[in-house]
Short mmCIF file of C-alpha atoms in Angstrom, two decimals:
data_model
loop_
_atom_site.label_atom_id
_atom_site.label_comp_id
_atom_site.label_asym_id
_atom_site.label_seq_id
_atom_site.Cartn_x
_atom_site.Cartn_y
_atom_site.Cartn_z
CA MET A 4 -117.77 -138.54 -45.52
CA LYS A 5 -120.63 -136.22 -44.49
CA PHE A 6 -118.73 -133.22 -45.84
CA LEU A 7 -118.20 -134.98 -49.17
CA ARG A 8 -121.93 -135.74 -49.38
CA PHE A 9 -122.65 -132.07 -48.70
CA LEU A 10 -120.37 -131.09 -51.57
CA LEU A 11 -122.32 -133.44 -53.86
CA PHE A 12 -125.62 -131.65 -53.15
CA PRO A 13 -125.83 -130.13 -56.68
CA PHE A 14 -125.84 -133.67 -58.09
CA ALA A 15 -128.69 -134.54 -55.73
CA VAL A 16 -130.68 -131.66 -57.21
CA ILE A 17 -130.09 -133.02 -60.72
CA TYR A 18 -130.98 -136.54 -59.56
CA ASP A 19 -134.19 -135.19 -58.02
CA LEU A 20 -135.14 -133.42 -61.23
CA VAL A 21 -134.63 -136.55 -63.36
CA ALA A 22 -136.52 -138.81 -60.91
CA THR A 23 -139.37 -136.30 -60.56
CA ILE A 24 -139.80 -135.97 -64.32
CA ARG A 25 -139.78 -139.76 -64.67
CA ASN A 26 -142.44 -140.18 -62.00
CA PHE A 27 -144.54 -137.39 -63.51
CA LEU A 28 -144.48 -139.09 -66.92
CA PHE A 29 -145.71 -142.31 -65.30
CA ASP A 30 -148.36 -140.43 -63.33
CA VAL A 31 -149.79 -138.77 -66.47
CA ARG A 32 -149.56 -142.10 -68.35
CA PHE A 33 -147.04 -140.86 -70.90
CA PHE A 34 -145.05 -143.95 -69.93
CA ASN A 35 -147.04 -147.16 -69.98
CA GLN A 36 -147.77 -149.16 -66.86
CA THR A 37 -148.96 -152.77 -66.97
CA SER A 38 -151.54 -153.95 -64.46
CA PHE A 39 -152.68 -157.52 -63.86
CA SER A 40 -155.91 -159.31 -63.03
CA ILE A 41 -154.53 -160.73 -59.77
CA PRO A 42 -153.16 -158.91 -56.70
CA VAL A 43 -149.59 -157.72 -57.17
CA ILE A 44 -148.23 -156.60 -53.79
CA VAL A 45 -145.10 -154.47 -54.05
CA VAL A 46 -142.65 -154.29 -51.15
CA GLY A 47 -139.92 -151.67 -51.30
CA ASN A 48 -138.41 -148.52 -49.87
CA LEU A 49 -137.27 -145.03 -50.81
CA SER A 50 -133.75 -145.45 -49.45
CA VAL A 51 -130.96 -147.78 -50.47
CA GLY A 52 -130.95 -151.11 -48.62
CA GLY A 53 -131.27 -152.22 -45.04
CA THR A 54 -134.95 -151.58 -44.25
CA GLY A 55 -136.01 -155.21 -43.77
CA LYS A 56 -137.66 -156.05 -47.10
CA THR A 57 -136.71 -159.73 -46.95
CA PRO A 58 -138.35 -160.51 -43.57
CA GLN A 59 -141.37 -158.45 -44.66
CA ILE A 60 -141.77 -160.57 -47.82
CA GLU A 61 -141.48 -163.67 -45.62
CA TYR A 62 -144.15 -162.27 -43.30
CA LEU A 63 -146.52 -161.94 -46.28
CA ILE A 64 -145.70 -165.48 -47.44
CA ARG A 65 -146.57 -166.87 -44.00
CA LEU A 66 -149.77 -164.84 -43.91
CA LEU A 67 -150.99 -165.95 -47.35
CA LYS A 68 -149.48 -169.28 -48.33
CA ASN A 69 -152.12 -171.50 -46.69
CA GLN A 70 -154.99 -169.73 -48.45
CA PHE A 71 -153.55 -168.74 -51.81
CA LYS A 72 -151.05 -169.87 -54.43
CA ILE A 73 -148.15 -167.47 -53.99
CA ALA A 74 -145.40 -166.39 -56.37
CA VAL A 75 -142.47 -164.17 -55.41
CA LEU A 76 -140.69 -162.24 -58.14
CA SER A 77 -137.32 -160.63 -57.52
CA ARG A 78 -134.67 -159.02 -59.65
CA GLY A 79 -132.08 -161.45 -58.32
CA TYR A 80 -129.57 -158.76 -57.44
CA LYS A 81 -125.93 -159.50 -58.38
CA ARG A 82 -126.75 -162.85 -59.98
CA GLU A 83 -124.56 -163.97 -62.86
CA THR A 84 -127.47 -165.02 -65.08
CA THR A 85 -129.90 -162.93 -67.09
CA GLY A 86 -133.55 -163.15 -68.09
CA PHE A 87 -136.34 -165.10 -66.46
CA LEU A 88 -135.68 -168.09 -64.21
CA THR A 89 -138.00 -170.11 -62.00
CA LEU A 90 -135.96 -171.41 -59.08
CA ASN A 91 -135.39 -175.13 -58.57
CA ASN A 92 -133.32 -177.28 -56.21
CA ASN A 93 -130.25 -177.09 -58.46
CA HIS A 94 -129.89 -173.33 -58.43
CA THR A 95 -127.16 -171.52 -56.48
CA ALA A 96 -127.04 -168.01 -55.07
CA ILE A 97 -124.63 -166.97 -57.83
CA GLU A 98 -127.21 -168.00 -60.43
CA VAL A 99 -130.36 -166.52 -58.90
CA GLY A 100 -129.34 -164.21 -56.03
CA ASP A 101 -129.25 -164.87 -52.29
CA GLU A 102 -132.67 -163.50 -51.28
CA PRO A 103 -134.71 -165.44 -53.89
CA LEU A 104 -132.83 -168.62 -52.99
CA GLN A 105 -133.57 -168.01 -49.32
CA PHE A 106 -137.32 -167.70 -50.11
CA PHE A 107 -137.21 -170.88 -52.21
CA ARG A 108 -135.41 -173.01 -49.63
CA LYS A 109 -137.46 -171.73 -46.73
CA PHE A 110 -141.00 -172.13 -48.06
CA GLN A 111 -142.58 -175.11 -49.77
CA ASP A 112 -145.29 -174.88 -52.41
CA ILE A 113 -144.60 -171.34 -53.57
CA ILE A 114 -143.16 -170.14 -56.88
CA VAL A 115 -139.98 -168.07 -56.70
CA ALA A 116 -138.72 -166.46 -59.88
CA VAL A 117 -136.19 -163.82 -60.92
CA ASP A 118 -136.34 -161.33 -63.77
CA ALA A 119 -135.04 -157.76 -64.02
CA ASN A 120 -137.99 -157.07 -66.32
CA ARG A 121 -140.81 -157.30 -63.80
CA VAL A 122 -143.60 -157.02 -66.40
CA GLU A 123 -142.30 -159.96 -68.42
CA GLY A 124 -141.50 -161.83 -65.22
CA ILE A 125 -145.10 -161.63 -63.98
CA LYS A 126 -146.45 -162.59 -67.41
CA LYS A 127 -144.28 -165.70 -67.48
CA ILE A 128 -145.23 -166.65 -63.92
CA LEU A 129 -148.90 -166.49 -64.90
CA GLN A 130 -148.24 -168.48 -68.09
CA GLN A 131 -146.37 -171.22 -66.25
CA SER A 132 -148.34 -171.49 -62.99
CA ALA A 133 -151.73 -170.99 -61.38
CA SER A 134 -150.43 -168.30 -59.04
CA GLU A 135 -153.15 -166.21 -57.41
CA ILE A 136 -150.93 -163.52 -55.85
CA VAL A 137 -147.55 -162.10 -56.86
CA LEU A 138 -145.27 -160.55 -54.24
CA LEU A 139 -142.89 -158.14 -55.93
CA ASP A 140 -139.63 -157.75 -54.02
CA ASP A 141 -137.80 -154.39 -53.97
CA ALA A 142 -139.81 -152.81 -56.78
CA PHE A 143 -141.22 -149.56 -55.39
CA GLN A 144 -139.39 -147.60 -58.12
CA HIS A 145 -140.12 -150.17 -60.85
CA ARG A 146 -143.10 -148.28 -62.21
CA LYS A 147 -143.60 -150.21 -65.44
CA VAL A 148 -145.63 -152.58 -63.27
CA LYS A 149 -148.73 -151.06 -61.73
CA GLY A 150 -148.98 -152.90 -58.44
CA SER A 151 -152.34 -153.36 -56.81
CA PHE A 152 -150.95 -152.63 -53.31
CA TYR A 153 -147.73 -150.86 -52.25
CA ILE A 154 -145.92 -151.43 -48.95
CA LEU A 155 -143.16 -148.95 -48.17
CA LEU A 156 -140.59 -149.70 -45.48
CA THR A 157 -138.58 -147.07 -43.63
CA LYS A 158 -136.10 -147.85 -40.87
CA PHE A 159 -136.83 -146.51 -37.39
CA ASP A 160 -133.44 -144.84 -36.94
CA ASP A 161 -133.19 -143.66 -40.57
CA LEU A 162 -136.65 -142.40 -41.55
CA PHE A 163 -137.12 -141.28 -45.14
CA VAL A 164 -138.69 -138.01 -43.91
CA SER A 165 -135.31 -137.02 -42.46
CA ASP A 166 -133.21 -138.13 -45.42
CA TYR A 167 -132.04 -136.56 -48.68
CA LEU A 168 -131.61 -137.78 -52.23
CA LEU A 169 -128.53 -139.53 -53.48
CA PRO A 170 -125.66 -138.76 -53.41
CA THR A 171 -126.15 -136.30 -50.52
CA GLY A 172 -128.42 -138.76 -48.69
CA ASN A 173 -129.68 -142.29 -49.30
CA LEU A 174 -133.03 -141.69 -51.02
CA ARG A 175 -133.67 -143.21 -54.43
CA GLU A 176 -136.41 -140.68 -55.14
CA ASN A 177 -138.07 -137.65 -53.58
CA ARG A 178 -139.96 -138.16 -50.31
CA THR A 179 -143.22 -137.39 -52.15
CA GLY A 180 -142.88 -140.83 -53.79
CA ALA A 181 -144.13 -142.22 -50.47
CA LYS A 182 -147.62 -141.03 -51.44
CA ARG A 183 -147.85 -144.09 -53.73
CA ALA A 184 -147.75 -146.32 -50.65
CA ASP A 185 -150.94 -147.97 -49.40
CA ALA A 186 -149.15 -148.76 -46.14
CA ILE A 187 -145.92 -147.49 -44.58
CA ILE A 188 -144.10 -149.71 -42.10
CA VAL A 189 -141.55 -148.22 -39.73
CA SER A 190 -139.25 -151.23 -39.47
CA LYS A 191 -136.59 -152.40 -37.01
CA CYS A 192 -138.19 -150.51 -34.12
CA PRO A 193 -137.10 -151.19 -30.52
CA GLU A 194 -139.71 -153.38 -28.86
CA ASP A 195 -140.12 -150.85 -26.04
CA LEU A 196 -141.03 -148.01 -28.40
CA THR A 197 -143.23 -145.58 -26.46
CA GLU A 198 -146.59 -144.19 -27.54
CA ASN A 199 -145.08 -140.71 -27.57
CA GLN A 200 -142.32 -141.84 -29.96
CA LYS A 201 -144.90 -143.48 -32.21
CA GLU A 202 -147.02 -140.34 -32.26
CA ILE A 203 -144.06 -138.16 -33.26
CA ILE A 204 -143.21 -140.53 -36.13
CA ARG A 205 -146.86 -140.82 -37.21
CA ASN A 206 -147.18 -137.05 -37.38
CA SER A 207 -144.19 -136.88 -39.73
CA ILE A 208 -145.41 -139.70 -42.00
CA GLU A 209 -149.22 -139.53 -42.11
CA LYS A 210 -149.26 -136.86 -44.80
CA TYR A 211 -147.91 -139.57 -47.14
CA SER A 212 -150.13 -142.45 -45.99
CA LYS A 213 -152.73 -142.83 -43.25
CA ASN A 214 -151.83 -146.51 -42.77
CA VAL A 215 -148.69 -146.36 -40.61
CA TYR A 216 -147.42 -149.46 -38.82
CA PHE A 217 -144.50 -150.22 -36.51
CA SER A 218 -142.53 -153.46 -36.65
CA SER A 219 -139.47 -154.94 -35.02
CA ILE A 220 -137.13 -157.82 -35.74
CA SER A 221 -137.57 -160.93 -33.60
CA TYR A 222 -134.85 -163.56 -33.36
CA ALA A 223 -135.28 -167.32 -33.15
CA LYS A 224 -134.44 -169.05 -29.86
CA TYR A 225 -132.07 -171.46 -31.58
CA LEU A 226 -129.16 -170.94 -33.95
CA SER A 227 -129.51 -172.88 -37.20
CA GLY A 228 -126.57 -174.89 -38.47
CA ASN A 229 -124.96 -178.28 -38.00
CA GLU A 230 -126.59 -178.78 -34.60
CA PRO A 231 -129.05 -176.63 -32.63
CA ILE A 232 -127.51 -174.13 -30.22
CA LEU A 233 -129.69 -172.21 -27.81
CA LEU A 234 -129.43 -168.50 -28.44
CA LYS A 235 -128.98 -167.85 -24.71
CA ASP A 236 -125.91 -170.13 -24.77
CA LEU A 237 -124.21 -168.05 -27.47
CA ARG A 238 -122.57 -165.91 -24.78
CA ASN A 239 -120.49 -168.97 -23.85
CA TYR A 240 -118.87 -169.01 -27.31
CA GLU A 241 -116.18 -167.03 -29.04
CA VAL A 242 -118.01 -165.84 -32.16
CA LEU A 243 -116.61 -164.87 -35.54
CA LEU A 244 -119.40 -162.83 -37.11
CA LEU A 245 -119.59 -162.52 -40.90
CA THR A 246 -121.99 -160.05 -42.51
CA GLY A 247 -122.50 -159.08 -46.12
CA ILE A 248 -125.71 -157.08 -45.77
CA ALA A 249 -126.61 -153.41 -46.26
CA ASN A 250 -126.94 -152.65 -42.56
CA SER A 251 -125.85 -154.94 -39.74
CA SER A 252 -126.44 -152.49 -36.87
CA SER A 253 -129.58 -154.27 -35.63
CA LEU A 254 -127.76 -157.60 -35.39
CA LEU A 255 -124.76 -156.03 -33.66
CA HIS A 256 -127.03 -154.34 -31.13
CA PHE A 257 -128.83 -157.64 -30.51
CA LEU A 258 -125.57 -159.54 -29.90
CA GLU A 259 -124.25 -156.82 -27.60
CA SER A 260 -127.49 -156.73 -25.61
CA ASN A 261 -127.14 -160.50 -25.14
CA LYS A 262 -123.51 -160.11 -23.99
CA VAL A 263 -122.10 -162.12 -26.90
CA ASN A 264 -118.33 -161.87 -27.42
CA TYR A 265 -117.92 -161.48 -31.18
CA HIS A 266 -115.30 -160.46 -33.75
CA HIS A 267 -116.93 -158.83 -36.76
CA LEU A 268 -115.84 -159.23 -40.38
CA ASN A 269 -117.99 -156.87 -42.44
CA PHE A 270 -118.37 -157.26 -46.21
CA PRO A 271 -120.42 -155.29 -48.78
CA ASP A 272 -124.09 -156.11 -49.37
CA HIS A 273 -124.68 -159.31 -51.44
CA TYR A 274 -120.94 -159.97 -51.40
CA GLN A 275 -119.76 -162.99 -53.38
CA PHE A 276 -117.04 -164.65 -51.31
CA SER A 277 -113.90 -165.75 -53.15
CA SER A 278 -111.73 -168.71 -52.21
CA GLU A 279 -109.18 -166.24 -50.87
CA ASP A 280 -111.88 -164.66 -48.68
CA ILE A 281 -112.79 -168.07 -47.29
CA ASP A 282 -109.14 -168.87 -46.54
CA ASN A 283 -108.80 -165.56 -44.68
CA ILE A 284 -112.01 -166.18 -42.75
CA LEU A 285 -110.93 -169.65 -41.69
CA PHE A 286 -107.50 -168.33 -40.70
CA LYS A 287 -109.16 -165.66 -38.56
CA PHE A 288 -111.39 -168.31 -37.01
CA ASP A 289 -108.40 -170.49 -36.15
CA THR A 290 -106.78 -167.57 -34.30
CA LEU A 291 -109.73 -167.28 -31.90
CA LYS A 292 -108.57 -168.55 -28.52
CA GLY A 293 -111.84 -169.71 -27.05
CA PHE A 294 -112.39 -173.42 -26.46
CA LYS A 295 -115.95 -173.10 -27.74
CA LYS A 296 -116.11 -171.02 -30.90
CA ILE A 297 -118.37 -170.75 -33.95
CA ILE A 298 -118.77 -168.83 -37.19
CA LEU A 299 -122.02 -166.89 -37.16
CA THR A 300 -123.62 -165.08 -40.10
CA THR A 301 -126.96 -163.72 -41.24
CA GLU A 302 -129.60 -165.92 -42.84
CA LYS A 303 -129.12 -164.19 -46.19
CA ASP A 304 -125.33 -164.63 -46.05
CA PHE A 305 -125.74 -168.27 -45.02
CA VAL A 306 -127.32 -168.98 -48.41
CA ARG A 307 -124.00 -168.00 -50.03
CA LEU A 308 -121.68 -169.37 -47.34
CA ASN A 309 -123.04 -172.77 -46.31
CA SER A 310 -121.46 -174.56 -49.28
CA LEU A 311 -118.13 -172.81 -48.64
CA ILE A 312 -117.82 -173.09 -44.85
CA LYS A 313 -118.92 -176.35 -43.26
CA ASN A 314 -119.34 -175.24 -39.66
CA CYS A 315 -121.45 -172.11 -40.08
CA TYR A 316 -124.53 -170.89 -38.16
CA PHE A 317 -127.18 -168.21 -38.51
CA ILE A 318 -130.02 -166.76 -36.47
CA GLU A 319 -133.38 -166.86 -38.21
CA ILE A 320 -135.29 -163.58 -38.00
CA GLU A 321 -138.91 -162.56 -38.48
CA THR A 322 -140.87 -159.33 -38.70
CA SER A 323 -143.15 -158.75 -35.71
CA PHE A 324 -145.70 -155.94 -35.51
CA LEU A 325 -145.80 -154.01 -32.27
CA GLU A 326 -148.81 -154.48 -29.98
CA CYS A 327 -152.14 -155.10 -31.73
CA GLN A 328 -151.07 -153.86 -35.15
CA LYS A 329 -150.62 -157.36 -36.58
CA VAL A 330 -154.38 -157.95 -36.81
CA ASN A 331 -154.95 -154.55 -38.43
CA PHE A 332 -152.20 -155.05 -40.99
CA ASP A 333 -153.25 -158.62 -41.80
CA ASN A 334 -156.86 -157.51 -42.33
CA LEU A 335 -155.72 -154.65 -44.58
CA ILE A 336 -153.86 -157.11 -46.83
CA LEU A 337 -156.60 -159.76 -46.82
CA ASP A 338 -159.34 -157.20 -47.53
CA HIS A 339 -157.34 -155.96 -50.50
CA ILE A 340 -156.88 -159.49 -51.87
CA ASN A 341 -160.53 -160.41 -51.32
CA SER A 342 -161.61 -157.29 -53.21
CA PHE A 343 -160.29 -158.93 -56.40
CA SER A 344 -162.87 -161.71 -56.13
CA ASN A 345 -165.83 -159.37 -55.54
#
């Protein structure tokens, strides 16, 4: 696979040229950008998938929802509908996408909408609601919107500074695109990350942004599902693990570190499970020999699976900033928002 990617390097050069020209034309205002009178906070990455955008959006919702009227706008990746939709209780993941539906079901009193055209999507949100802040999910490269604040995520064990453009690497655009970021978060860090490790990473990233933060994924103490199960008791179960996300390595490491006996069925990101898939999953589950056994999945996959598999569980996750960085990051965001009212 690595050799094939090396052979595709000439295509990466072409990709880089096209992306660089596009960004240049936005930078010199040859292509129009639309800005808005309220804060539009963009969360995204330079690489394809798996950096923790969803828990980061949820972190921002928790930070802001008690003070401001929040709207989240997403593309609604792999949904079977088109155009603008404001989510309601009747929508399914197939209609609006799994991540937007997760936001909608998890948080009360916020607007969640989907639209591939982010400019029109924000306009319609503002026409239909009194939203004071828009959180734009996975839109770092969507430059037709001029966000007021850009958060770039890069995964600890797959930093953008060490990566290459598609198809040789996983970058959507040149590393210099990171200079648009107001804050860069190194996500999915080990909780015992040393100061020396942080300093090495900072030195490689600070030329793109001076605001560099480190975050990790924290797991809830209980599994969510039909009945609460203590996470520490999961090692007593035979677990069939289902994942349809871009990168499940963090979850696998977590289960292994907690001595959980699991059998992993891995599907592509945002996978839409067919009836045949469900039959095969249930057959696999029936073959597990343990007296106590469960089907475990990710929170994002649960949105698509809970109506298809009755006895299904997930572990809720959150973004946690390392050490005292939470206060600094929160103040950075709140100062930016408050600057709109001054």
